[in-house]
Amino acid sequence: QVQLVESGGGLVQAGGSLRLSCAASRIIFGLNAMGWYRQTPGKQRELVAIIGRDGSTNYADSMKGRFAISGDNAKNTVYLQMTSLKPEDTAVYYCCADRRSISDWGYWGQGTQVTVSS
């Protein structure tokens, strides 16, 4: 069974930066995309960014210009560089891989907490 392992979360002041990393425990053959979602208590999980096998990227509007997704498809790793962080960015961030449909993914990480203080 493939596991996605995230790292890089933590506490940062508003305006600061963090870099999240995610790696698959083994190669996922035919991997088509990897991405990041986030979730806060009482709310649905929301898309942050996706990167396709061809390197194409897609971002939620509120993250454009502040977050950057990158990855190494051959190594099944994905990164999320977050800058100009705001308190409203506080959430658990989840890595995902192998997109089956618009919001259905084959694999999810366990999540990493990001807390932005004001």
mmCIF file of C-alpha atoms in Angstrom:
data_model
loop_
_atom_site.group_PDB
_atom_site.id
_atom_site.type_symbol
_atom_site.label_atom_id
_atom_site.label_comp_id
_atom_site.label_asym_id
_atom_site.label_seq_id
_atom_site.Cartn_x
_atom_site.Cartn_y
_atom_site.Cartn_z
ATOM 1 C CA GLN A 1 0.000 0.000 0.000
ATOM 2 C CA VAL A 2 1.346 3.409 -0.970
ATOM 3 C CA GLN A 3 1.716 5.981 1.769
ATOM 4 C CA LEU A 4 2.171 9.691 1.295
ATOM 5 C CA VAL A 5 4.314 11.320 3.951
ATOM 6 C CA GLU A 6 4.134 15.074 4.452
ATOM 7 C CA SER A 7 6.584 17.287 6.304
ATOM 8 C CA GLY A 8 7.369 20.949 6.774
ATOM 9 C CA GLY A 9 4.352 22.222 8.659
ATOM 10 C CA GLY A 10 4.636 24.349 11.770
ATOM 11 C CA LEU A 11 4.044 27.722 13.340
ATOM 12 C CA VAL A 12 4.921 30.904 11.475
ATOM 13 C CA GLN A 13 4.111 34.584 11.847
ATOM 14 C CA ALA A 14 1.876 36.360 9.378
ATOM 15 C CA GLY A 15 3.879 37.400 6.334
ATOM 16 C CA GLY A 16 6.271 34.493 6.744
ATOM 17 C CA SER A 17 6.951 31.479 4.571
ATOM 18 C CA LEU A 18 6.856 27.706 4.851
ATOM 19 C CA ARG A 19 7.701 24.882 2.486
ATOM 20 C CA LEU A 20 5.750 21.645 2.634
ATOM 21 C CA SER A 21 7.078 18.397 1.207
ATOM 22 C CA CYS A 22 5.358 15.132 0.356
ATOM 23 C CA ALA A 23 6.859 11.864 -0.799
ATOM 24 C CA ALA A 24 5.283 8.565 -1.777
ATOM 25 C CA SER A 25 6.573 5.472 0.015
ATOM 26 C CA ARG A 26 6.964 3.730 -3.335
ATOM 27 C CA ILE A 27 6.597 4.588 -6.976
ATOM 28 C CA ILE A 28 3.022 4.996 -8.211
ATOM 29 C CA PHE A 29 2.970 3.726 -11.779
ATOM 30 C CA GLY A 30 1.029 5.873 -14.202
ATOM 31 C CA LEU A 31 0.833 8.756 -11.736
ATOM 32 C CA ASN A 32 -1.101 11.537 -13.446
ATOM 33 C CA ALA A 33 -1.059 14.309 -10.836
ATOM 34 C CA MET A 34 -0.236 15.272 -7.273
ATOM 35 C CA GLY A 35 -1.709 18.047 -5.218
ATOM 36 C CA TRP A 36 -2.376 19.776 -1.945
ATOM 37 C CA TYR A 37 -5.641 20.397 -0.140
ATOM 38 C CA ARG A 38 -6.297 21.996 3.220
ATOM 39 C CA GLN A 39 -8.978 21.758 5.864
ATOM 40 C CA THR A 40 -10.007 23.732 8.925
ATOM 41 C CA PRO A 41 -12.349 22.484 11.667
ATOM 42 C CA GLY A 42 -15.986 22.505 10.603
ATOM 43 C CA LYS A 43 -15.201 23.142 6.952
ATOM 44 C CA GLN A 44 -14.846 20.956 3.888
ATOM 45 C CA ARG A 45 -11.451 20.137 2.528
ATOM 46 C CA GLU A 46 -10.530 22.690 -0.146
ATOM 47 C CA LEU A 47 -8.159 22.606 -3.076
ATOM 48 C CA VAL A 48 -4.877 24.449 -2.729
ATOM 49 C CA ALA A 49 -2.934 23.462 -5.843
ATOM 50 C CA ILE A 50 -2.422 20.625 -8.324
ATOM 51 C CA ILE A 51 0.499 19.726 -10.537
ATOM 52 C CA GLY A 52 0.059 17.412 -13.483
ATOM 53 C CA ARG A 53 2.454 14.884 -14.944
ATOM 54 C CA ASP A 54 3.258 17.399 -17.682
ATOM 55 C CA GLY A 55 4.124 20.073 -15.120
ATOM 56 C CA SER A 56 0.928 22.027 -15.599
ATOM 57 C CA THR A 57 -0.367 23.664 -12.433
ATOM 58 C CA ASN A 58 -3.693 24.816 -11.094
ATOM 59 C CA TYR A 59 -4.289 26.953 -8.002
ATOM 60 C CA ALA A 60 -7.211 28.060 -5.926
ATOM 61 C CA ASP A 61 -7.785 31.762 -6.519
ATOM 62 C CA SER A 62 -6.885 32.784 -2.970
ATOM 63 C CA MET A 63 -3.471 31.112 -3.256
ATOM 64 C CA LYS A 64 -2.420 32.455 -6.654
ATOM 65 C CA GLY A 65 0.696 34.558 -6.416
ATOM 66 C CA ARG A 66 1.472 33.430 -2.865
ATOM 67 C CA PHE A 67 1.805 29.646 -3.155
ATOM 68 C CA ALA A 68 3.860 27.664 -5.634
ATOM 69 C CA ILE A 69 3.556 23.937 -6.255
ATOM 70 C CA SER A 70 6.395 21.927 -7.742
ATOM 71 C CA GLY A 71 7.302 18.300 -7.973
ATOM 72 C CA ASP A 72 9.401 15.496 -9.301
ATOM 73 C CA ASN A 73 7.110 13.088 -11.101
ATOM 74 C CA ALA A 74 9.793 10.408 -11.412
ATOM 75 C CA LYS A 75 10.298 10.395 -7.653
ATOM 76 C CA ASN A 76 6.622 10.917 -6.848
ATOM 77 C CA THR A 77 7.345 13.936 -4.679
ATOM 78 C CA VAL A 78 5.544 17.250 -4.479
ATOM 79 C CA TYR A 79 6.301 20.506 -2.706
ATOM 80 C CA LEU A 80 4.301 23.548 -1.732
ATOM 81 C CA GLN A 81 6.137 26.810 -1.190
ATOM 82 C CA MET A 82 3.925 29.181 0.769
ATOM 83 C CA THR A 83 4.771 32.856 1.095
ATOM 84 C CA SER A 84 3.029 35.936 2.497
ATOM 85 C CA LEU A 85 1.143 33.672 4.842
ATOM 86 C CA LYS A 86 -2.012 34.949 6.501
ATOM 87 C CA PRO A 87 -3.788 33.777 9.658
ATOM 88 C CA GLU A 88 -6.589 32.469 7.446
ATOM 89 C CA ASP A 89 -4.098 30.058 5.870
ATOM 90 C CA THR A 90 -4.067 28.171 9.175
ATOM 91 C CA ALA A 91 -5.227 24.628 8.428
ATOM 92 C CA VAL A 92 -4.198 21.021 8.136
ATOM 93 C CA TYR A 93 -2.596 20.580 4.736
ATOM 94 C CA TYR A 94 -2.997 17.250 2.947
ATOM 95 C CA CYS A 95 -0.961 15.842 0.102
ATOM 96 C CA CYS A 96 -2.709 13.697 -2.510
ATOM 97 C CA ALA A 97 -1.762 11.664 -5.558
ATOM 98 C CA ASP A 98 -3.297 9.806 -8.487
ATOM 99 C CA ARG A 99 -6.302 11.843 -9.523
ATOM 100 C CA ARG A 100 -9.359 9.715 -10.396
ATOM 101 C CA SER A 101 -11.844 12.558 -10.985
ATOM 102 C CA ILE A 102 -12.214 16.254 -10.145
ATOM 103 C CA SER A 103 -12.027 15.765 -6.395
ATOM 104 C CA ASP A 104 -11.338 12.044 -6.058
ATOM 105 C CA TRP A 105 -7.764 10.983 -5.424
ATOM 106 C CA GLY A 106 -6.311 7.543 -4.973
ATOM 107 C CA TYR A 107 -3.934 8.382 -2.134
ATOM 108 C CA TRP A 108 -3.909 10.874 0.719
ATOM 109 C CA GLY A 109 -1.323 11.813 3.281
ATOM 110 C CA GLN A 110 -2.001 12.068 6.976
ATOM 111 C CA GLY A 111 -1.867 15.864 6.974
ATOM 112 C CA THR A 112 0.493 18.426 8.418
ATOM 113 C CA GLN A 113 -0.571 21.366 10.571
ATOM 114 C CA VAL A 114 0.212 24.899 9.449
ATOM 115 C CA THR A 115 -0.494 27.655 11.954
ATOM 116 C CA VAL A 116 -0.076 31.320 11.068
ATOM 117 C CA SER A 117 -0.087 33.733 13.982
ATOM 118 C CA SER A 118 -1.140 37.346 13.648
#
